[in-house]
PDB file of C-alpha atoms in Angstrom:
ATOM      1  CA  MET A 676       0.148   0.305   0.020  1.00 52.00           C
ATOM      2  CA  SER A 677       1.275   3.255  -1.177  1.00 55.00           C
ATOM      3  CA  ASP A 678       1.298   6.269   1.650  1.00 56.00           C
ATOM      4  CA  THR A 679       0.868   9.351   0.179  1.00 60.00           C
ATOM      5  CA  THR A 680       0.506  11.819   2.918  1.00 59.00           C
ATOM      6  CA  ARG A 681       3.733  14.066   3.818  1.00 56.00           C
ATOM      7  CA  THR A 682       4.922  13.259   7.062  1.00 59.00           C
ATOM      8  CA  GLU A 683       7.386  16.623   7.030  1.00 66.00           C
ATOM      9  CA  ALA A 684       7.027  19.810   5.671  1.00 65.00           C
ATOM     10  CA  PRO A 685       8.327  21.329   2.507  1.00 65.00           C
ATOM     11  CA  PRO A 686      11.665  23.350   1.982  1.00 73.00           C
ATOM     12  CA  ARG A 687      11.143  27.114   2.476  1.00 82.00           C
ATOM     13  CA  ARG A 688      13.442  29.844   1.266  1.00 86.00           C
ATOM     14  CA  THR A 689      12.459  32.097   4.241  1.00 88.00           C
ATOM     15  CA  GLY A 690      15.876  33.750   4.788  1.00 89.00           C
ATOM     16  CA  GLU A 691      15.868  34.397   1.407  1.00 92.00           C
ATOM     17  CA  ILE A 692      13.282  35.930   0.977  1.00 94.00           C
ATOM     18  CA  VAL A 693      13.081  38.006   4.179  1.00 96.00           C
ATOM     19  CA  LEU A 694      16.278  39.400   2.887  1.00 96.00           C
ATOM     20  CA  ALA A 695      14.845  40.290  -0.152  1.00 96.00           C
ATOM     21  CA  VAL A 696      11.424  42.083   1.114  1.00 96.00           C
ATOM     22  CA  VAL A 697      13.735  43.941   3.272  1.00 97.00           C
ATOM     23  CA  GLY A 698      15.976  45.487   0.892  1.00 96.00           C
ATOM     24  CA  MET A 699      13.051  46.146  -1.143  1.00 97.00           C
ATOM     25  CA  VAL A 700      11.412  48.186   1.615  1.00 97.00           C
ATOM     26  CA  VAL A 701      14.803  50.027   1.916  1.00 97.00           C
ATOM     27  CA  SER A 702      15.558  50.769  -1.468  1.00 97.00           C
ATOM     28  CA  GLY A 703      11.318  51.982  -1.848  1.00 96.00           C
ATOM     29  CA  LEU A 704      12.102  54.176   1.148  1.00 97.00           C
ATOM     30  CA  PHE A 705      15.851  55.676  -0.227  1.00 95.00           C
ATOM     31  CA  LEU A 706      14.814  55.841  -3.760  1.00 95.00           C
ATOM     32  CA  GLY A 707      11.540  56.588  -4.247  1.00 96.00           C
ATOM     33  CA  GLY A 708      11.785  59.204  -1.353  1.00 95.00           C
ATOM     34  CA  PHE A 709      14.033  60.766  -3.126  1.00 93.00           C
ATOM     35  CA  ALA A 710      12.062  60.916  -6.661  1.00 95.00           C
ATOM     36  CA  VAL A 711       8.747  61.549  -4.694  1.00 95.00           C
ATOM     37  CA  VAL A 712      10.194  65.167  -2.937  1.00 93.00           C
ATOM     38  CA  ILE A 713      12.014  65.816  -5.660  1.00 93.00           C
ATOM     39  CA  ASN A 714       9.360  65.513  -8.371  1.00 92.00           C
ATOM     40  CA  GLY A 715       6.998  67.518  -5.834  1.00 93.00           C
ATOM     41  CA  VAL A 716       8.741  70.352  -5.258  1.00 93.00           C
ATOM     42  CA  ASP A 717       9.251  73.382  -7.735  1.00 91.00           C
ATOM     43  CA  GLU A 718      12.182  75.082  -8.666  1.00 89.00           C
ATOM     44  CA  ARG A 719      11.937  77.721  -6.462  1.00 90.00           C
ATOM     45  CA  VAL A 720      11.182  75.592  -3.326  1.00 91.00           C
ATOM     46  CA  PHE A 721      13.920  73.353  -4.215  1.00 89.00           C
ATOM     47  CA  LEU A 722      16.434  76.362  -4.409  1.00 87.00           C
ATOM     48  CA  ALA A 723      15.588  77.526  -0.678  1.00 88.00           C
ATOM     49  CA  GLU A 724      15.054  74.114   1.136  1.00 89.00           C
ATOM     50  CA  VAL A 725      16.136  70.969  -0.784  1.00 88.00           C
ATOM     51  CA  TYR A 726      18.969  71.990  -2.713  1.00 88.00           C
ATOM     52  CA  PRO A 727      20.954  73.906   1.035  1.00 88.00           C
ATOM     53  CA  ALA A 728      19.478  70.321   2.694  1.00 88.00           C
ATOM     54  CA  MET A 729      21.474  68.392  -0.140  1.00 86.00           C
ATOM     55  CA  THR A 730      24.484  70.071  -0.254  1.00 86.00           C
ATOM     56  CA  SER A 731      24.921  70.209   3.481  1.00 87.00           C
ATOM     57  CA  ALA A 732      24.865  66.541   3.462  1.00 81.00           C
ATOM     58  CA  GLY A 733      27.213  66.351   0.805  1.00 80.00           C
ATOM     59  CA  ILE A 734      25.592  65.986  -2.121  1.00 77.00           C
ATOM     60  CA  ALA A 735      26.165  68.092  -4.736  1.00 74.00           C
ATOM     61  CA  VAL A 736      24.319  67.073  -7.985  1.00 75.00           C
ATOM     62  CA  ALA A 737      25.513  70.319  -9.922  1.00 75.00           C
ATOM     63  CA  GLU A 738      25.574  74.206  -9.471  1.00 68.00           C
ATOM     64  CA  PRO A 739      22.777  76.737  -9.085  1.00 63.00           C
ATOM     65  CA  GLY A 740      22.210  78.297 -12.273  1.00 58.00           C
ATOM     66  CA  ASP A 741      23.213  82.037 -12.726  1.00 54.00           C
ATOM     67  CA  PRO A 742      20.025  84.490 -12.060  1.00 57.00           C
ATOM     68  CA  ALA A 743      21.236  86.095 -15.272  1.00 51.00           C
ATOM     69  CA  HIS A 744      20.766  83.161 -17.302  1.00 50.00           C
ATOM     70  CA  ALA A 745      17.569  81.942 -16.018  1.00 51.00           C
ATOM     71  CA  ALA A 746      16.064  81.504 -19.113  1.00 43.00           C
ATOM     72  CA  GLN A 747      18.319  78.691 -19.854  1.00 41.00           C
ATOM     73  CA  GLY A 748      17.199  76.877 -16.492  1.00 48.00           C
ATOM     74  CA  ASN A 749      18.773  75.639 -13.552  1.00 76.00           C
ATOM     75  CA  ASP A 750      21.689  73.480 -13.492  1.00 84.00           C
ATOM     76  CA  ALA A 751      21.191  71.944 -10.113  1.00 86.00           C
ATOM     77  CA  TYR A 752      17.255  71.942 -10.275  1.00 89.00           C
ATOM     78  CA  GLN A 753      17.512  69.789 -13.928  1.00 90.00           C
ATOM     79  CA  ALA A 754      20.079  67.493 -12.578  1.00 89.00           C
ATOM     80  CA  ALA A 755      18.068  66.563  -9.659  1.00 90.00           C
ATOM     81  CA  ARG A 756      14.970  65.938 -11.597  1.00 92.00           C
ATOM     82  CA  THR A 757      16.733  63.991 -14.149  1.00 92.00           C
ATOM     83  CA  LEU A 758      18.468  61.666 -10.924  1.00 92.00           C
ATOM     84  CA  ALA A 759      14.745  61.556  -9.167  1.00 94.00           C
ATOM     85  CA  GLY A 760      13.615  60.234 -12.940  1.00 95.00           C
ATOM     86  CA  TRP A 761      16.494  57.577 -12.952  1.00 95.00           C
ATOM     87  CA  PHE A 762      16.258  56.545  -9.286  1.00 95.00           C
ATOM     88  CA  GLY A 763      12.070  56.091 -10.239  1.00 96.00           C
ATOM     89  CA  PHE A 764      12.900  53.535 -12.794  1.00 97.00           C
ATOM     90  CA  THR A 765      15.878  52.218 -10.691  1.00 96.00           C
ATOM     91  CA  LEU A 766      13.426  51.210  -8.031  1.00 97.00           C
ATOM     92  CA  LEU A 767      10.516  49.829 -10.536  1.00 97.00           C
ATOM     93  CA  ALA A 768      13.411  47.483 -12.066  1.00 97.00           C
ATOM     94  CA  VAL A 769      14.422  46.274  -8.344  1.00 97.00           C
ATOM     95  CA  LEU A 770      10.896  45.680  -7.735  1.00 97.00           C
ATOM     96  CA  ALA A 771      10.135  43.965 -10.477  1.00 97.00           C
ATOM     97  CA  THR A 772      13.033  41.410 -10.676  1.00 97.00           C
ATOM     98  CA  ASN A 773      12.808  41.283  -6.801  1.00 96.00           C
ATOM     99  CA  ALA A 774       8.982  39.996  -7.096  1.00 97.00           C
ATOM    100  CA  VAL A 775       9.907  37.219  -9.526  1.00 97.00           C
ATOM    101  CA  GLY A 776      12.368  36.211  -7.432  1.00 95.00           C
ATOM    102  CA  ILE A 777      10.531  35.955  -4.640  1.00 95.00           C
ATOM    103  CA  PHE A 778       7.546  33.984  -6.535  1.00 95.00           C
ATOM    104  CA  LEU A 779      10.056  31.563  -7.785  1.00 93.00           C
ATOM    105  CA  ALA A 780      11.204  31.223  -4.930  1.00 92.00           C
ATOM    106  CA  ARG A 781       8.447  30.312  -2.980  1.00 91.00           C
ATOM    107  CA  ARG A 782       7.310  28.343  -5.878  1.00 89.00           C
ATOM    108  CA  ARG A 783      10.202  25.796  -6.481  1.00 86.00           C
ATOM    109  CA  PRO A 784      12.177  26.708  -3.655  1.00 85.00           C
ATOM    110  CA  TRP A 785      14.633  23.885  -4.660  1.00 86.00           C
ATOM    111  CA  ARG A 786      15.695  25.524  -8.287  1.00 86.00           C
ATOM    112  CA  GLY A 787      18.207  28.445  -7.948  1.00 86.00           C
ATOM    113  CA  ILE A 788      16.935  30.256 -10.627  1.00 91.00           C
ATOM    114  CA  ALA A 789      15.848  32.717  -8.079  1.00 92.00           C
ATOM    115  CA  GLY A 790      18.982  33.288  -7.165  1.00 93.00           C
ATOM    116  CA  TRP A 791      19.769  35.087 -10.679  1.00 96.00           C
ATOM    117  CA  TRP A 792      17.136  36.971  -9.827  1.00 96.00           C
ATOM    118  CA  PHE A 793      17.974  38.579  -6.823  1.00 96.00           C
ATOM    119  CA  LEU A 794      21.114  39.006  -8.569  1.00 97.00           C
ATOM    120  CA  ALA A 795      19.777  41.288 -11.064  1.00 97.00           C
ATOM    121  CA  ALA A 796      17.744  42.919  -8.241  1.00 97.00           C
ATOM    122  CA  GLY A 797      21.111  43.711  -6.512  1.00 96.00           C
ATOM    123  CA  LEU A 798      22.937  44.601  -9.944  1.00 97.00           C
ATOM    124  CA  PHE A 799      19.986  46.780 -10.891  1.00 96.00           C
ATOM    125  CA  CYS A 800      20.282  48.512  -6.769  1.00 96.00           C
ATOM    126  CA  LEU A 801      23.623  48.943  -7.069  1.00 95.00           C
ATOM    127  CA  ILE A 802      23.921  50.579 -10.677  1.00 96.00           C
ATOM    128  CA  GLY A 803      20.711  52.171 -11.055  1.00 94.00           C
ATOM    129  CA  SER A 804      21.368  54.304  -7.468  1.00 91.00           C
ATOM    130  CA  GLN A 805      25.237  55.210  -8.888  1.00 89.00           C
ATOM    131  CA  LEU A 806      26.651  52.694  -5.708  1.00 90.00           C
ATOM    132  CA  VAL A 807      25.193  55.005  -3.332  1.00 90.00           C
ATOM    133  CA  LEU A 808      23.214  51.938  -1.855  1.00 92.00           C
ATOM    134  CA  TYR A 809      25.690  49.572  -1.884  1.00 94.00           C
ATOM    135  CA  PRO A 810      24.265  48.157   1.477  1.00 95.00           C
ATOM    136  CA  VAL A 811      21.026  47.552   0.104  1.00 95.00           C
ATOM    137  CA  ALA A 812      22.415  45.890  -2.966  1.00 96.00           C
ATOM    138  CA  PHE A 813      24.229  43.534  -0.217  1.00 96.00           C
ATOM    139  CA  LEU A 814      21.040  42.211   0.772  1.00 96.00           C
ATOM    140  CA  PHE A 815      20.201  41.131  -2.991  1.00 97.00           C
ATOM    141  CA  PHE A 816      23.874  39.701  -3.240  1.00 97.00           C
ATOM    142  CA  LEU A 817      23.037  37.805   0.319  1.00 96.00           C
ATOM    143  CA  ALA A 818      20.005  36.265  -0.891  1.00 95.00           C
ATOM    144  CA  ALA A 819      21.447  35.215  -4.272  1.00 95.00           C
ATOM    145  CA  GLY A 820      24.058  33.666  -2.470  1.00 94.00           C
ATOM    146  CA  LEU A 821      22.266  31.930  -0.215  1.00 92.00           C
ATOM    147  CA  PHE A 822      20.106  29.970  -2.837  1.00 88.00           C
ATOM    148  CA  ALA A 823      24.296  29.396  -3.973  1.00 88.00           C
ATOM    149  CA  VAL A 824      25.365  27.839  -1.043  1.00 91.00           C
ATOM    150  CA  ARG A 825      21.951  26.583   0.720  1.00 84.00           C
ATOM    151  CA  LYS A 826      20.332  23.004  -1.678  1.00 82.00           C
ATOM    152  CA  ILE A 827      17.597  21.956  -1.157  1.00 80.00           C
ATOM    153  CA  PRO A 828      16.694  18.930  -2.731  1.00 79.00           C
ATOM    154  CA  PRO A 829      13.714  18.211  -5.128  1.00 79.00           C
ATOM    155  CA  PRO A 830      10.371  17.053  -3.911  1.00 77.00           C
ATOM    156  CA  GLU A 831      10.022  13.026  -4.321  1.00 76.00           C
ATOM    157  CA  PRO A 832       7.195  12.703  -6.470  1.00 75.00           C
ATOM    158  CA  MET A 833       3.563  11.503  -4.476  1.00 71.00           C
ATOM    159  CA  GLY A 834       3.076   7.690  -4.942  1.00 65.00           C
ATOM    160  CA  ALA A 835       6.392   6.693  -5.996  1.00 57.00           C
ATOM    161  CA  PRO A 836       7.180   3.391  -5.957  1.00 62.00           C
ATOM    162  CA  GLU A 837       9.511   2.524  -2.800  1.00 58.00           C
TER     163      GLU A 837
END
């Protein structure tokens, strides 16, 4: 008689998934937060409040434009808007690759393909943030590395002959 009931729980990739979710939340806060703040202010508010705060924190995207050439636009404001757009695109790429990685990690935890998706998310985060968010990218690299180190055997088919 064949026993088709499982006696042990299926293996999970909880550690990898937790690292990926924490990385997604932190990158959402930093990349998304920067994009929301910069896109939510106009040029006057940017130059009066945001730009001085950025320069005091050591972030100088560009020098403010010369008031005599105001028709050409402000270099610092335009550079910050460009950077905010780049960070927004990077956040979308990081979230999309992590969503696929988490889906694959939960669906088939014994396959290593999800680790490659987490590696891609780390590379997107690292390159897209222009190496600023390397601690966050490290979380994705760590999740990918755990897929390489922790091997989970594939499940045995139900009702296999003994």
